[in-house]
Short mmCIF file of C-alpha atoms and ligand atoms in Angstrom, two decimals:
data_model
loop_
_atom_site.label_atom_id
_atom_site.label_comp_id
_atom_site.label_asym_id
_atom_site.label_seq_id
_atom_site.Cartn_x
_atom_site.Cartn_y
_atom_site.Cartn_z
CA MET A 1083 22.14 12.92 0.95
CA GLY A 1084 19.45 10.49 -0.03
CA ARG A 1085 17.59 7.39 0.89
CA ALA A 1086 18.71 3.79 0.61
CA PHE A 1087 16.59 0.72 -0.04
CA VAL A 1088 17.32 -2.94 -0.53
CA TYR A 1089 15.01 -3.12 -3.54
CA VAL A 1090 14.03 -0.29 -5.86
CA ILE A 1091 11.46 -0.61 -8.65
CA LEU A 1092 12.03 2.08 -11.27
CA GLY A 1093 8.67 2.78 -12.94
CA GLY A 1094 5.18 2.61 -11.48
CA GLY A 1095 3.07 0.86 -14.10
CA VAL A 1096 1.58 -2.59 -14.48
CA ALA A 1097 4.77 -4.56 -13.89
CA ALA A 1098 5.63 -2.47 -10.81
CA GLY A 1099 2.28 -3.22 -9.18
CA TYR A 1100 2.55 -6.96 -9.76
CA ALA A 1101 6.17 -6.94 -8.61
CA ALA A 1102 5.21 -5.17 -5.37
CA LEU A 1103 2.55 -7.75 -4.61
CA GLU A 1104 5.02 -10.57 -5.24
CA PHE A 1105 7.67 -8.92 -3.07
CA THR A 1106 5.24 -8.89 -0.14
CA ARG A 1107 4.34 -12.52 -0.77
CA LYS A 1108 8.00 -13.45 -0.75
CA GLY A 1109 8.50 -11.73 2.59
CA VAL A 1110 9.96 -8.31 1.89
CA SER A 1111 10.27 -6.38 5.14
CA PRO A 1112 8.77 -2.92 5.73
CA GLY A 1113 11.17 -0.22 4.61
CA GLU A 1114 13.09 -2.44 2.20
CA LEU A 1115 11.18 -1.68 -1.01
CA CYS A 1116 10.64 1.56 -2.88
CA ILE A 1117 8.80 2.33 -6.14
CA ILE A 1118 9.74 5.47 -8.04
CA SER A 1119 7.30 6.62 -10.70
CA GLU A 1120 6.89 9.62 -12.90
CA GLU A 1121 3.12 9.16 -12.69
CA PRO A 1122 1.35 10.81 -9.77
CA VAL A 1123 -0.76 7.74 -8.92
CA ALA A 1124 -0.06 4.23 -7.63
CA PRO A 1125 0.30 1.48 -10.27
CA TYR A 1126 -2.87 0.74 -12.24
CA GLU A 1127 -4.11 -1.57 -14.99
CA ARG A 1128 -3.11 0.44 -18.07
CA PRO A 1129 -5.42 -1.44 -20.53
CA ALA A 1130 -8.41 0.14 -18.75
CA LEU A 1131 -7.48 3.50 -20.29
CA SER A 1132 -8.65 2.60 -23.79
CA LYS A 1133 -11.64 0.56 -22.64
CA GLY A 1134 -13.65 1.18 -19.46
CA PHE A 1135 -12.10 4.63 -18.91
CA LEU A 1136 -13.53 5.99 -22.16
CA LEU A 1137 -17.07 4.70 -21.76
CA PRO A 1138 -19.80 7.35 -21.76
CA GLU A 1139 -21.69 5.66 -18.92
CA SER A 1140 -20.19 4.59 -15.59
CA PRO A 1141 -16.63 4.96 -16.84
CA ALA A 1142 -13.87 3.21 -14.91
CA ARG A 1143 -11.99 5.57 -12.61
CA LEU A 1144 -9.27 5.09 -10.04
CA PRO A 1145 -9.09 3.65 -7.46
CA SER A 1146 -11.20 0.90 -9.08
CA PHE A 1147 -8.48 -0.31 -11.47
CA HIS A 1148 -5.29 -0.16 -9.45
CA THR A 1149 -3.18 -3.26 -9.96
CA CYS A 1150 -3.64 -6.11 -9.42
CA VAL A 1151 -7.38 -6.36 -10.15
CA GLY A 1152 -6.66 -7.32 -13.76
CA ALA A 1153 -5.49 -10.74 -12.60
CA ASN A 1154 -8.22 -10.94 -9.98
CA GLU A 1155 -5.67 -10.30 -7.27
CA GLU A 1156 -5.68 -7.72 -4.49
CA ARG A 1157 -6.28 -4.08 -5.42
CA LEU A 1158 -3.18 -2.24 -4.29
CA THR A 1159 -4.32 1.21 -3.22
CA PRO A 1160 -1.89 3.80 -1.79
CA LYS A 1161 -3.09 2.59 1.64
CA TRP A 1162 -1.96 -0.94 0.81
CA TYR A 1163 1.58 0.25 0.04
CA LYS A 1164 1.64 2.19 3.30
CA GLU A 1165 0.42 -0.79 5.31
CA HIS A 1166 3.13 -2.95 3.79
CA GLY A 1167 5.88 -0.44 4.43
CA ILE A 1168 6.52 0.11 0.71
CA GLU A 1169 7.72 3.61 -0.14
CA LEU A 1170 5.86 5.10 -3.10
CA VAL A 1171 7.83 7.96 -4.60
CA LEU A 1172 5.26 9.30 -7.06
CA GLY A 1173 5.30 12.16 -9.53
CA THR A 1174 9.07 11.80 -9.64
CA ARG A 1175 11.13 11.21 -12.77
CA VAL A 1176 14.44 9.46 -12.47
CA LYS A 1177 16.85 11.39 -14.62
CA SER A 1178 19.95 9.26 -14.35
CA VAL A 1179 21.08 5.89 -13.06
CA ASP A 1180 24.57 4.74 -12.20
CA VAL A 1181 24.42 0.97 -12.21
CA ARG A 1182 28.04 0.62 -11.12
CA ARG A 1183 27.48 2.71 -7.99
CA LYS A 1184 23.89 1.44 -7.59
CA LYS A 1185 22.41 4.90 -7.39
CA LEU A 1186 19.54 6.78 -9.03
CA LEU A 1187 19.19 10.51 -9.31
CA THR A 1188 15.67 11.94 -9.40
CA ALA A 1189 14.55 15.11 -11.13
CA THR A 1190 13.96 16.58 -7.67
CA GLY A 1191 17.67 16.16 -6.96
CA GLU A 1192 17.45 13.21 -4.57
CA THR A 1193 19.90 10.32 -4.77
CA ILE A 1194 18.36 6.94 -4.02
CA SER A 1195 20.58 3.92 -3.65
CA TYR A 1196 19.67 0.25 -3.95
CA LYS A 1197 21.08 -3.23 -3.64
CA ILE A 1198 18.80 -4.64 -6.32
CA LEU A 1199 17.14 -2.59 -9.05
CA LEU A 1200 14.06 -3.73 -10.97
CA ILE A 1201 13.60 -1.72 -14.16
CA ALA A 1202 9.92 -1.40 -15.08
CA THR A 1203 10.00 1.78 -17.14
CA GLY A 1204 7.68 0.44 -19.85
CA ALA A 1205 7.45 2.45 -23.03
CA ARG A 1206 6.36 5.80 -24.36
CA ALA A 1207 4.03 6.59 -27.24
CA LEU A 1208 5.80 7.48 -30.48
CA LYS A 1209 5.16 11.09 -31.47
CA LEU A 1210 4.17 12.37 -34.90
CA GLU A 1211 7.21 14.65 -34.85
CA GLU A 1212 9.40 11.51 -35.03
CA PHE A 1213 7.81 10.96 -38.45
CA GLY A 1214 8.25 14.54 -39.57
CA VAL A 1215 4.73 15.82 -38.77
CA ASP A 1216 4.40 18.82 -36.45
CA GLY A 1217 1.40 19.64 -34.30
CA SER A 1218 1.31 17.13 -31.43
CA GLU A 1219 1.10 19.93 -28.90
CA ALA A 1220 -2.31 21.13 -30.19
CA GLU A 1221 -4.88 20.66 -27.44
CA ASN A 1222 -7.12 18.40 -29.54
CA VAL A 1223 -4.34 16.01 -30.60
CA CYS A 1224 -4.29 13.12 -28.14
CA TYR A 1225 -2.01 10.21 -27.41
CA LEU A 1226 -2.92 7.42 -25.01
CA ARG A 1227 -0.26 5.96 -22.80
CA ASP A 1228 -1.01 7.12 -19.27
CA LEU A 1229 -3.74 8.47 -17.04
CA ALA A 1230 -2.94 12.09 -17.90
CA ASP A 1231 -3.36 11.26 -21.61
CA ALA A 1232 -6.64 9.47 -20.89
CA ASN A 1233 -7.99 12.43 -18.90
CA GLY A 1234 -6.98 14.73 -21.75
CA LEU A 1235 -8.72 12.52 -24.29
CA VAL A 1236 -11.92 12.40 -22.22
CA ASN A 1237 -11.94 16.20 -21.94
CA VAL A 1238 -11.53 16.71 -25.69
CA MET A 1239 -14.06 13.95 -26.41
CA GLN A 1240 -16.65 15.62 -24.21
CA SER A 1241 -16.11 18.95 -25.92
CA CYS A 1242 -16.71 17.55 -29.41
CA SER A 1243 -19.87 15.53 -28.98
CA SER A 1244 -21.21 14.44 -32.41
CA GLY A 1245 -18.06 15.92 -33.95
CA ASN A 1246 -15.42 14.34 -36.16
CA ALA A 1247 -12.48 12.32 -34.87
CA VAL A 1248 -9.57 11.09 -36.94
CA VAL A 1249 -7.68 8.17 -35.43
CA ILE A 1250 -4.18 7.71 -36.79
CA GLY A 1251 -2.92 4.12 -36.61
CA GLY A 1252 -4.67 0.79 -37.11
CA GLY A 1253 -3.07 -1.15 -34.25
CA TYR A 1254 -4.77 -2.01 -30.98
CA ILE A 1255 -4.66 1.51 -29.56
CA GLY A 1256 -6.20 2.89 -32.76
CA MET A 1257 -8.82 0.15 -32.93
CA GLU A 1258 -9.80 0.39 -29.26
CA CYS A 1259 -9.93 4.20 -29.32
CA ALA A 1260 -11.97 4.19 -32.53
CA ALA A 1261 -14.50 1.88 -30.90
CA SER A 1262 -14.68 3.97 -27.72
CA LEU A 1263 -15.11 7.19 -29.71
CA ALA A 1264 -17.90 5.63 -31.79
CA ILE A 1265 -19.61 4.49 -28.57
CA ASN A 1266 -19.41 8.15 -27.51
CA LYS A 1267 -21.33 9.05 -30.70
CA ILE A 1268 -18.39 10.72 -32.40
CA ASN A 1269 -17.89 10.26 -36.16
CA VAL A 1270 -14.67 8.32 -36.51
CA THR A 1271 -12.32 7.86 -39.43
CA LEU A 1272 -9.44 5.48 -38.91
CA VAL A 1273 -6.35 6.16 -41.05
CA PHE A 1274 -3.42 3.78 -41.46
CA PRO A 1275 -0.84 2.90 -44.11
CA GLU A 1276 -1.35 -0.86 -44.18
CA VAL A 1277 -3.86 -2.73 -46.34
CA HIS A 1278 -5.90 -3.79 -43.33
CA CYS A 1279 -6.24 -3.14 -39.63
CA MET A 1280 -4.09 -4.87 -36.97
CA ALA A 1281 -1.65 -5.75 -39.71
CA ARG A 1282 0.94 -7.19 -37.31
CA LEU A 1283 -1.48 -9.86 -36.14
CA PHE A 1284 -4.64 -10.22 -38.21
CA THR A 1285 -4.84 -12.10 -41.47
CA PRO A 1286 -6.76 -10.26 -44.24
CA LYS A 1287 -9.76 -12.51 -43.56
CA ILE A 1288 -9.83 -11.79 -39.84
CA ALA A 1289 -9.24 -8.08 -40.42
CA ASN A 1290 -12.10 -7.96 -42.88
CA TYR A 1291 -14.51 -9.20 -40.20
CA TYR A 1292 -13.51 -6.44 -37.77
CA GLU A 1293 -13.50 -3.74 -40.42
CA GLU A 1294 -17.03 -4.67 -41.50
CA TYR A 1295 -18.14 -4.76 -37.89
CA TYR A 1296 -16.67 -1.29 -37.29
CA GLN A 1297 -18.20 0.04 -40.49
CA ALA A 1298 -21.61 -1.18 -39.32
CA LYS A 1299 -21.01 0.95 -36.22
CA GLY A 1300 -20.31 3.97 -38.41
CA VAL A 1301 -16.50 3.93 -38.36
CA LYS A 1302 -14.84 4.79 -41.70
CA PHE A 1303 -11.52 3.38 -42.85
CA VAL A 1304 -8.94 5.19 -44.96
CA LYS A 1305 -6.21 2.69 -45.72
CA GLY A 1306 -2.87 2.76 -47.49
CA THR A 1307 -2.04 6.35 -46.60
CA VAL A 1308 -0.57 8.44 -43.79
CA LEU A 1309 -1.03 11.79 -42.14
CA THR A 1310 1.27 14.43 -43.62
CA SER A 1311 0.15 17.64 -41.90
CA PHE A 1312 -2.54 19.41 -39.91
CA GLU A 1313 -4.68 22.46 -40.64
CA PHE A 1314 -5.01 24.71 -37.56
CA ASP A 1315 -7.60 27.32 -36.64
CA SER A 1316 -6.65 30.73 -35.23
CA SER A 1317 -6.54 29.34 -31.68
CA GLY A 1318 -4.03 26.66 -32.63
CA LYS A 1319 -6.53 23.79 -32.60
CA VAL A 1320 -6.41 21.22 -35.36
CA MET A 1321 -9.42 21.54 -37.66
CA ALA A 1322 -8.43 19.11 -40.42
CA VAL A 1323 -5.80 16.54 -41.29
CA ASN A 1324 -4.06 16.25 -44.65
CA LEU A 1325 -3.22 12.80 -45.94
CA ARG A 1326 -0.51 11.70 -48.34
CA ASP A 1327 -3.13 10.56 -50.86
CA GLY A 1328 -4.13 14.22 -51.24
CA SER A 1329 -7.35 14.03 -49.27
CA GLN A 1330 -8.30 16.14 -46.29
CA LEU A 1331 -10.46 15.06 -43.35
CA PRO A 1332 -12.22 17.47 -40.98
CA ALA A 1333 -11.17 16.88 -37.37
CA ASP A 1334 -12.41 18.12 -34.00
CA LEU A 1335 -10.25 15.51 -32.35
CA VAL A 1336 -7.21 13.51 -33.45
CA VAL A 1337 -6.03 10.40 -31.63
CA VAL A 1338 -2.58 9.15 -32.49
CA GLY A 1339 -1.65 5.50 -31.90
CA ILE A 1340 1.41 4.87 -34.04
CA GLY A 1341 3.44 2.62 -31.80
CA ILE A 1342 5.64 2.79 -28.77
CA ARG A 1343 9.33 3.01 -27.92
CA PRO A 1344 10.69 1.25 -24.81
CA ASN A 1345 12.11 3.58 -22.14
CA THR A 1346 15.72 2.37 -22.21
CA SER A 1347 17.57 5.67 -22.45
CA LEU A 1348 18.73 5.73 -18.80
CA PHE A 1349 20.62 2.50 -19.38
CA GLU A 1350 22.17 2.96 -22.80
CA GLY A 1351 25.90 2.34 -22.53
CA GLN A 1352 25.43 0.66 -19.13
CA LEU A 1353 23.38 -2.47 -19.87
CA THR A 1354 23.17 -4.75 -22.89
CA LEU A 1355 20.26 -3.85 -25.16
CA GLU A 1356 18.52 -6.08 -27.71
CA LYS A 1357 15.36 -5.87 -29.83
CA GLY A 1358 14.98 -2.26 -28.73
CA GLY A 1359 14.79 -3.27 -25.07
CA ILE A 1360 17.00 -4.23 -22.14
CA LYS A 1361 18.31 -7.74 -22.62
CA VAL A 1362 17.64 -10.14 -19.74
CA ASN A 1363 18.17 -13.83 -19.13
CA GLY A 1364 15.53 -16.37 -18.07
CA LYS A 1365 15.59 -14.90 -14.58
CA MET A 1366 14.89 -11.41 -15.96
CA GLN A 1367 18.42 -10.41 -14.92
CA THR A 1368 20.25 -7.86 -17.08
CA SER A 1369 23.92 -7.79 -17.99
CA ASN A 1370 24.47 -6.33 -14.51
CA ASP A 1371 23.85 -8.91 -11.72
CA SER A 1372 22.10 -6.39 -9.47
CA VAL A 1373 19.69 -5.15 -12.10
CA TYR A 1374 16.57 -6.88 -13.41
CA ALA A 1375 14.15 -5.69 -16.11
CA VAL A 1376 10.51 -6.60 -16.71
CA GLY A 1377 7.48 -5.66 -18.80
CA ASP A 1378 7.51 -3.73 -22.08
CA VAL A 1379 11.13 -2.64 -21.63
CA ALA A 1380 12.58 -6.16 -21.26
CA ALA A 1381 13.79 -8.38 -24.10
CA PHE A 1382 13.70 -11.91 -22.70
CA PRO A 1383 14.23 -15.43 -24.02
CA VAL A 1384 10.90 -16.91 -25.10
CA LYS A 1385 11.54 -20.65 -24.91
CA LEU A 1386 8.59 -21.48 -27.13
CA PHE A 1387 10.11 -19.46 -30.00
CA GLY A 1388 13.73 -20.25 -29.15
CA GLU A 1389 14.66 -16.59 -29.36
CA THR A 1390 14.73 -13.31 -27.49
CA ARG A 1391 11.62 -11.20 -27.82
CA ARG A 1392 10.29 -7.99 -26.39
CA LEU A 1393 6.54 -8.08 -25.86
CA GLU A 1394 4.24 -5.11 -25.38
CA HIS A 1395 1.38 -6.76 -23.57
CA VAL A 1396 -0.07 -6.67 -20.13
CA ASP A 1397 0.06 -10.39 -19.35
CA SER A 1398 3.75 -10.46 -20.13
CA ALA A 1399 4.30 -7.43 -17.84
CA ARG A 1400 2.45 -9.12 -14.97
CA LYS A 1401 4.13 -12.49 -15.29
CA SER A 1402 7.65 -11.26 -16.00
CA ALA A 1403 7.41 -9.04 -12.90
CA LYS A 1404 6.32 -11.96 -10.77
CA HIS A 1405 9.08 -14.12 -12.15
CA ALA A 1406 11.79 -11.52 -11.57
CA VAL A 1407 10.77 -11.06 -7.94
CA ALA A 1408 10.82 -14.82 -7.37
CA ALA A 1409 14.29 -14.95 -8.93
CA ILE A 1410 15.46 -12.09 -6.68
CA MET A 1411 13.95 -13.38 -3.44
CA GLU A 1412 14.33 -17.14 -3.95
CA PRO A 1413 17.15 -17.54 -6.48
CA LYS A 1414 17.70 -21.22 -5.76
CA LYS A 1415 14.04 -22.15 -6.14
CA SER A 1416 13.27 -20.18 -9.27
CA GLY A 1417 13.84 -21.54 -12.77
CA GLU A 1418 13.88 -19.93 -16.16
CA PHE A 1419 10.90 -17.82 -17.24
CA ASP A 1420 8.78 -20.08 -19.43
CA TYR A 1421 6.17 -17.88 -20.99
CA LEU A 1422 3.42 -18.40 -23.52
CA PRO A 1423 2.87 -15.00 -25.22
CA PHE A 1424 -0.72 -13.90 -24.82
CA PHE A 1425 -2.66 -10.80 -25.66
CA TYR A 1426 -6.23 -9.76 -26.08
CA SER A 1427 -8.46 -6.92 -27.00
CA ARG A 1428 -12.06 -5.94 -26.39
CA VAL A 1429 -14.00 -3.57 -28.59
CA PHE A 1430 -17.74 -2.99 -28.87
CA GLY A 1431 -19.27 -6.40 -28.12
CA LEU A 1432 -16.23 -8.21 -29.50
CA SER A 1433 -13.49 -9.95 -27.61
CA TRP A 1434 -10.47 -11.85 -28.90
CA GLN A 1435 -7.47 -13.60 -27.48
CA PHE A 1436 -4.22 -14.62 -29.13
CA TYR A 1437 -1.59 -17.05 -27.89
CA GLY A 1438 1.87 -17.88 -29.22
CA ASP A 1439 3.30 -16.60 -32.48
CA ASN A 1440 1.67 -15.69 -35.78
CA VAL A 1441 4.31 -17.16 -38.07
CA GLY A 1442 3.98 -19.82 -40.75
CA GLU A 1443 0.73 -20.69 -42.43
CA ALA A 1444 -2.59 -19.44 -41.07
CA VAL A 1445 -5.49 -21.91 -41.01
CA HIS A 1446 -8.87 -20.29 -40.42
CA PHE A 1447 -11.76 -21.97 -38.70
CA GLY A 1448 -15.17 -21.28 -37.27
CA ASP A 1449 -18.29 -19.45 -38.21
CA TYR A 1450 -17.96 -15.75 -38.95
CA LEU A 1451 -21.74 -15.31 -38.98
CA SER A 1452 -22.12 -16.68 -35.46
CA GLY A 1453 -19.20 -14.52 -34.29
CA THR A 1454 -17.04 -17.41 -33.06
CA PHE A 1455 -14.07 -17.93 -35.34
CA GLY A 1456 -10.33 -18.02 -35.28
CA ALA A 1457 -7.09 -19.15 -36.81
CA TYR A 1458 -4.18 -21.41 -36.04
CA TRP A 1459 -0.66 -20.70 -37.22
CA ILE A 1460 1.40 -23.70 -38.27
CA SER A 1461 5.16 -23.44 -38.59
CA LYS A 1462 7.53 -26.30 -39.38
CA GLY A 1463 4.69 -28.79 -38.94
CA HIS A 1464 3.66 -27.60 -35.47
CA LEU A 1465 0.95 -25.42 -34.03
CA VAL A 1466 2.66 -22.24 -32.86
CA GLY A 1467 -0.15 -19.69 -32.57
CA SER A 1468 -3.89 -19.49 -31.99
CA PHE A 1469 -6.42 -16.70 -32.31
CA LEU A 1470 -10.03 -16.85 -31.22
CA GLU A 1471 -12.86 -14.34 -31.31
CA GLY A 1472 -16.03 -14.86 -29.31
CA GLY A 1473 -14.87 -17.96 -27.46
CA THR A 1474 -16.01 -19.33 -24.13
CA LYS A 1475 -13.70 -19.56 -21.15
CA GLU A 1476 -13.14 -23.24 -21.84
CA GLU A 1477 -12.34 -22.56 -25.49
CA TYR A 1478 -9.81 -19.83 -24.68
CA GLU A 1479 -8.15 -22.11 -22.16
CA ALA A 1480 -8.09 -24.88 -24.74
CA ILE A 1481 -6.33 -22.80 -27.42
CA ALA A 1482 -3.86 -21.55 -24.81
CA LYS A 1483 -3.00 -25.01 -23.67
CA ALA A 1484 -2.87 -26.48 -27.17
CA THR A 1485 -0.52 -23.70 -28.28
CA SER A 1486 1.77 -24.22 -25.31
CA LEU A 1487 2.06 -27.91 -26.23
CA LYS A 1488 3.05 -27.16 -29.87
CA PRO A 1489 1.39 -30.33 -31.21
CA PRO A 1490 2.37 -31.60 -34.67
CA VAL A 1491 -0.08 -30.83 -37.47
CA GLU A 1492 0.10 -32.72 -40.74
CA ASP A 1493 -3.09 -31.95 -42.59
CA LEU A 1494 -3.99 -28.25 -42.68
CA ALA A 1495 -7.34 -28.82 -44.39
CA GLU A 1496 -8.29 -31.33 -41.70
CA LEU A 1497 -7.19 -28.85 -39.00
CA GLY A 1498 -9.44 -26.18 -40.51
CA GLN A 1499 -12.35 -28.60 -40.45
CA GLN A 1500 -11.72 -29.64 -36.86
CA GLY A 1501 -11.45 -26.02 -35.82
CA LEU A 1502 -11.87 -25.53 -32.11
CA ASN A 1503 -12.34 -29.26 -31.55
CA PHE A 1504 -8.67 -29.70 -32.31
CA ALA A 1505 -7.64 -27.51 -29.37
CA LEU A 1506 -10.39 -28.87 -27.13
CA THR A 1507 -9.27 -32.45 -27.75
CA ILE A 1508 -5.57 -31.71 -27.28
CA SER A 1509 -6.22 -29.76 -24.11
CA LYS A 1510 -8.28 -32.54 -22.55
CA LYS A 1511 -5.53 -35.11 -22.93
CA PRO A 1512 -4.02 -35.53 -19.46
CA GLN A 1513 -0.54 -34.02 -19.31
CA PRO A 1514 1.94 -34.86 -16.55
CA ALA A 1515 2.55 -31.18 -15.93
CA LEU A 1516 1.73 -28.02 -17.77
CA PRO A 1517 4.89 -26.94 -19.55
CA ILE A 1518 3.91 -23.32 -19.24
CA ASP A 1519 1.64 -21.34 -16.97
CA VAL A 1520 -1.28 -20.77 -19.31
CA SER A 1521 -3.49 -19.00 -16.80
CA HIS A 1522 -4.52 -15.66 -18.15
CA SER A 1523 -6.75 -12.93 -17.00
CA THR A 1524 -8.00 -10.02 -19.04
CA SER A 1525 -10.26 -8.07 -16.79
CA GLY A 1526 -10.41 -6.65 -13.34
CA LEU A 1527 -13.53 -8.62 -12.73
CA VAL A 1528 -12.57 -11.67 -14.67
CA LEU A 1529 -11.10 -14.75 -13.13
CA GLU A 1530 -9.51 -16.76 -15.89
CA LYS A 1531 -7.40 -19.40 -14.24
CA PRO A 1532 -7.02 -22.80 -15.93
CA MET A 1533 -9.42 -25.37 -14.61
CA TYR A 1534 -8.70 -28.70 -16.19
CA ALA A 1535 -10.60 -31.88 -15.58
CA TRP A 1536 -8.10 -33.30 -13.15
CA TYR A 1537 -8.52 -30.30 -10.88
CA ALA A 1538 -12.20 -31.07 -10.58
CA ALA A 1539 -13.53 -31.03 -7.08
CA ALA A 1540 -16.62 -29.61 -5.46
CA GLY A 1541 -14.90 -26.37 -4.47
CA VAL A 1542 -13.65 -25.89 -8.00
CA VAL A 1543 -17.18 -26.25 -9.38
CA LEU A 1544 -18.29 -23.46 -7.08
CA ALA A 1545 -15.30 -21.33 -8.05
CA ALA A 1546 -16.03 -21.97 -11.71
CA SER A 1547 -19.60 -20.73 -11.29
CA ILE A 1548 -18.39 -17.57 -9.59
CA ALA A 1549 -15.71 -17.11 -12.23
CA GLY A 1550 -18.25 -17.74 -14.98
CA PHE A 1551 -20.48 -15.06 -13.55
CA ALA A 1552 -17.53 -12.70 -13.14
CA TYR A 1553 -16.47 -13.35 -16.73
CA TRP A 1554 -19.97 -12.71 -18.05
CA TYR A 1555 -20.33 -9.65 -15.86
CA GLY A 1556 -16.88 -8.37 -16.70
CA ARG A 1557 -17.52 -8.62 -20.42
CA ARG A 1558 -20.60 -6.50 -20.08
CA ARG A 1559 -19.71 -3.99 -17.40
CA ARG A 1560 -16.05 -3.26 -17.35
CA ARG A 1561 -14.18 -3.54 -20.57
CA TRP A 1562 -10.52 -3.39 -19.71
P1 FAD B 2913 3.97 0.69 -18.00
O1 FAD B 2913 2.68 0.11 -17.51
O2 FAD B 2913 3.96 1.56 -19.18
O3 FAD B 2913 4.69 1.41 -16.79
C1 FAD B 2913 5.90 2.13 -16.94
C2 FAD B 2913 5.99 3.12 -15.81
O4 FAD B 2913 7.31 3.61 -15.70
C3 FAD B 2913 5.09 4.33 -15.98
O5 FAD B 2913 4.45 4.60 -14.77
C4 FAD B 2913 6.08 5.44 -16.33
O6 FAD B 2913 5.64 6.73 -15.96
C5 FAD B 2913 7.26 5.01 -15.49
N1 FAD B 2913 8.55 5.57 -15.91
C6 FAD B 2913 9.15 5.45 -17.12
N2 FAD B 2913 10.34 6.11 -17.11
C7 FAD B 2913 10.48 6.63 -15.88
C8 FAD B 2913 11.50 7.44 -15.24
N3 FAD B 2913 12.61 7.82 -15.90
N4 FAD B 2913 11.31 7.82 -13.98
C9 FAD B 2913 10.19 7.45 -13.29
N5 FAD B 2913 9.22 6.70 -13.84
C10 FAD B 2913 9.36 6.30 -15.11
N6 FAD B 2913 -1.95 -4.99 -23.46
C11 FAD B 2913 -2.73 -6.10 -23.68
O7 FAD B 2913 -2.20 -7.21 -23.65
N7 FAD B 2913 -4.07 -5.98 -23.92
C12 FAD B 2913 -4.69 -4.78 -23.97
O8 FAD B 2913 -5.90 -4.71 -24.19
C13 FAD B 2913 -3.92 -3.62 -23.75
N8 FAD B 2913 -4.49 -2.41 -23.76
C14 FAD B 2913 -3.73 -1.29 -23.60
C15 FAD B 2913 -4.33 -0.04 -23.66
C16 FAD B 2913 -3.58 1.10 -23.51
C17 FAD B 2913 -4.24 2.45 -23.57
C18 FAD B 2913 -2.17 1.02 -23.32
C19 FAD B 2913 -1.34 2.28 -23.20
C20 FAD B 2913 -1.56 -0.22 -23.24
C21 FAD B 2913 -2.34 -1.38 -23.37
N9 FAD B 2913 -1.75 -2.65 -23.30
C22 FAD B 2913 -2.52 -3.77 -23.50
C23 FAD B 2913 -0.31 -2.79 -23.05
C24 FAD B 2913 -0.01 -2.90 -21.56
O9 FAD B 2913 -0.70 -1.92 -20.84
C25 FAD B 2913 1.49 -2.79 -21.35
O10 FAD B 2913 2.08 -3.91 -21.96
C26 FAD B 2913 1.86 -2.72 -19.87
O11 FAD B 2913 1.34 -1.57 -19.28
C27 FAD B 2913 3.37 -2.76 -19.70
O12 FAD B 2913 3.66 -2.65 -18.34
P2 FAD B 2913 5.05 -2.00 -17.83
O13 FAD B 2913 4.97 -1.98 -16.36
O14 FAD B 2913 6.17 -2.64 -18.53
O15 FAD B 2913 5.00 -0.50 -18.38
#
């Protein structure tokens, strides 16, 4: 015996929350939709966990960052789901799925059937054991993927005030955690095998800026080496880490951010997989007509790149979820997902955004001393990617729009000299229609919708002032 729903969302993270909101907007009826999640809480804005959640003063706590505040939409509390007749099956792991029979089996033994399944299982943090290092279960070794991890990290952090933390991994989890730990007055050493931080995105020049900034805040960098083993005390707590270069670092706390693996295992052998994720078409539909996939787990066609990609970023989770629901509820009206990849990070007083793809030649611009600088990536004579640190709302919107238009670039030196003016000029040229939705939001209190000249009207001016205030406020108060 079990329950039956028209629509089931498997997973209760960012994409699930945005999908639920879109389902209600598209007229789902009470009782038709169910969300099943292993987490014990309703969907929330996961990026908050490495930012506002770890702050020593007025840290962000639920219910303040339930989805969909990150896109300045409604905050979907458990009450909201109840009022909309959406069944939240929380704290429940799905242990198998039969896509042919359209049934899920939960770890509690319940069978739930569906007509349409939306897979939003996201990803899990890679464990040290997968790289041959034992010790992840020690109480002062932390990962950061979900609320339980974040609570664990806060507890360990509070118990080692002024102590030593070793952060393993120089990607965005490592960088954001290192900053939060330093803000909590913990001595931080960041260890990673690459030659500079954020190696998948930053150029050496950009990375150098952030590394110097971090060093000025007391963070140390140990590059070009990896963790090989831990030293434990008699209670089983880690007290030091051993590195491949032969050195040893004392550690009261270890944070591991070494990448993620999409949660595809329930569907292996049942759906087509690609790029480590579940392959979908431009409607986010998998190789089975009744099954859609969104967020970190989905590999979808990115028109701008002309290839299938799997992205691990919050904006992509939000927008792919919205698109899938539109395709499910209004199949005739909805087109192909046309997405401009976007991601961002916020650490200390810094804030950057990146749009597009970082392939081809990087052209740097801006003033590193003033804190506003960036880079364009040019491939096959066209702008394909843009990075900006310390920009204004207008400047971020300009690089987003310019990147989505892929303008031709002939003279790289000239582009470097023009810097932001290049994007500002391109973005002000009237376009018949935006090829891609380039509206992006990066904070629960930030409204970052595009506001181009031709939208100008008195109401928009007022909205812009409010949004400007929210942006300013959001950057200072809540850093998610
Ligand atoms: P998730 O949000 O991970 O949700 C997946 C859900 O599925 C989880 O609730 C999980 O428990 C559930 N689930 C999985 N398997 C099962 C199962 N078998 N049964 C039941 N439930 C299941 N991106 C940015 O662009 N900028 C940032 O600054 C940024 N910061 C981040 C900070 C942190 C700490 C983390 C962890 C991520 C950050 N991200 C950031 C990435 C962003 O949060 C993800 O891209 C986004 O959460 C993906 O959404 P999703 O819904 O696909 O997956």
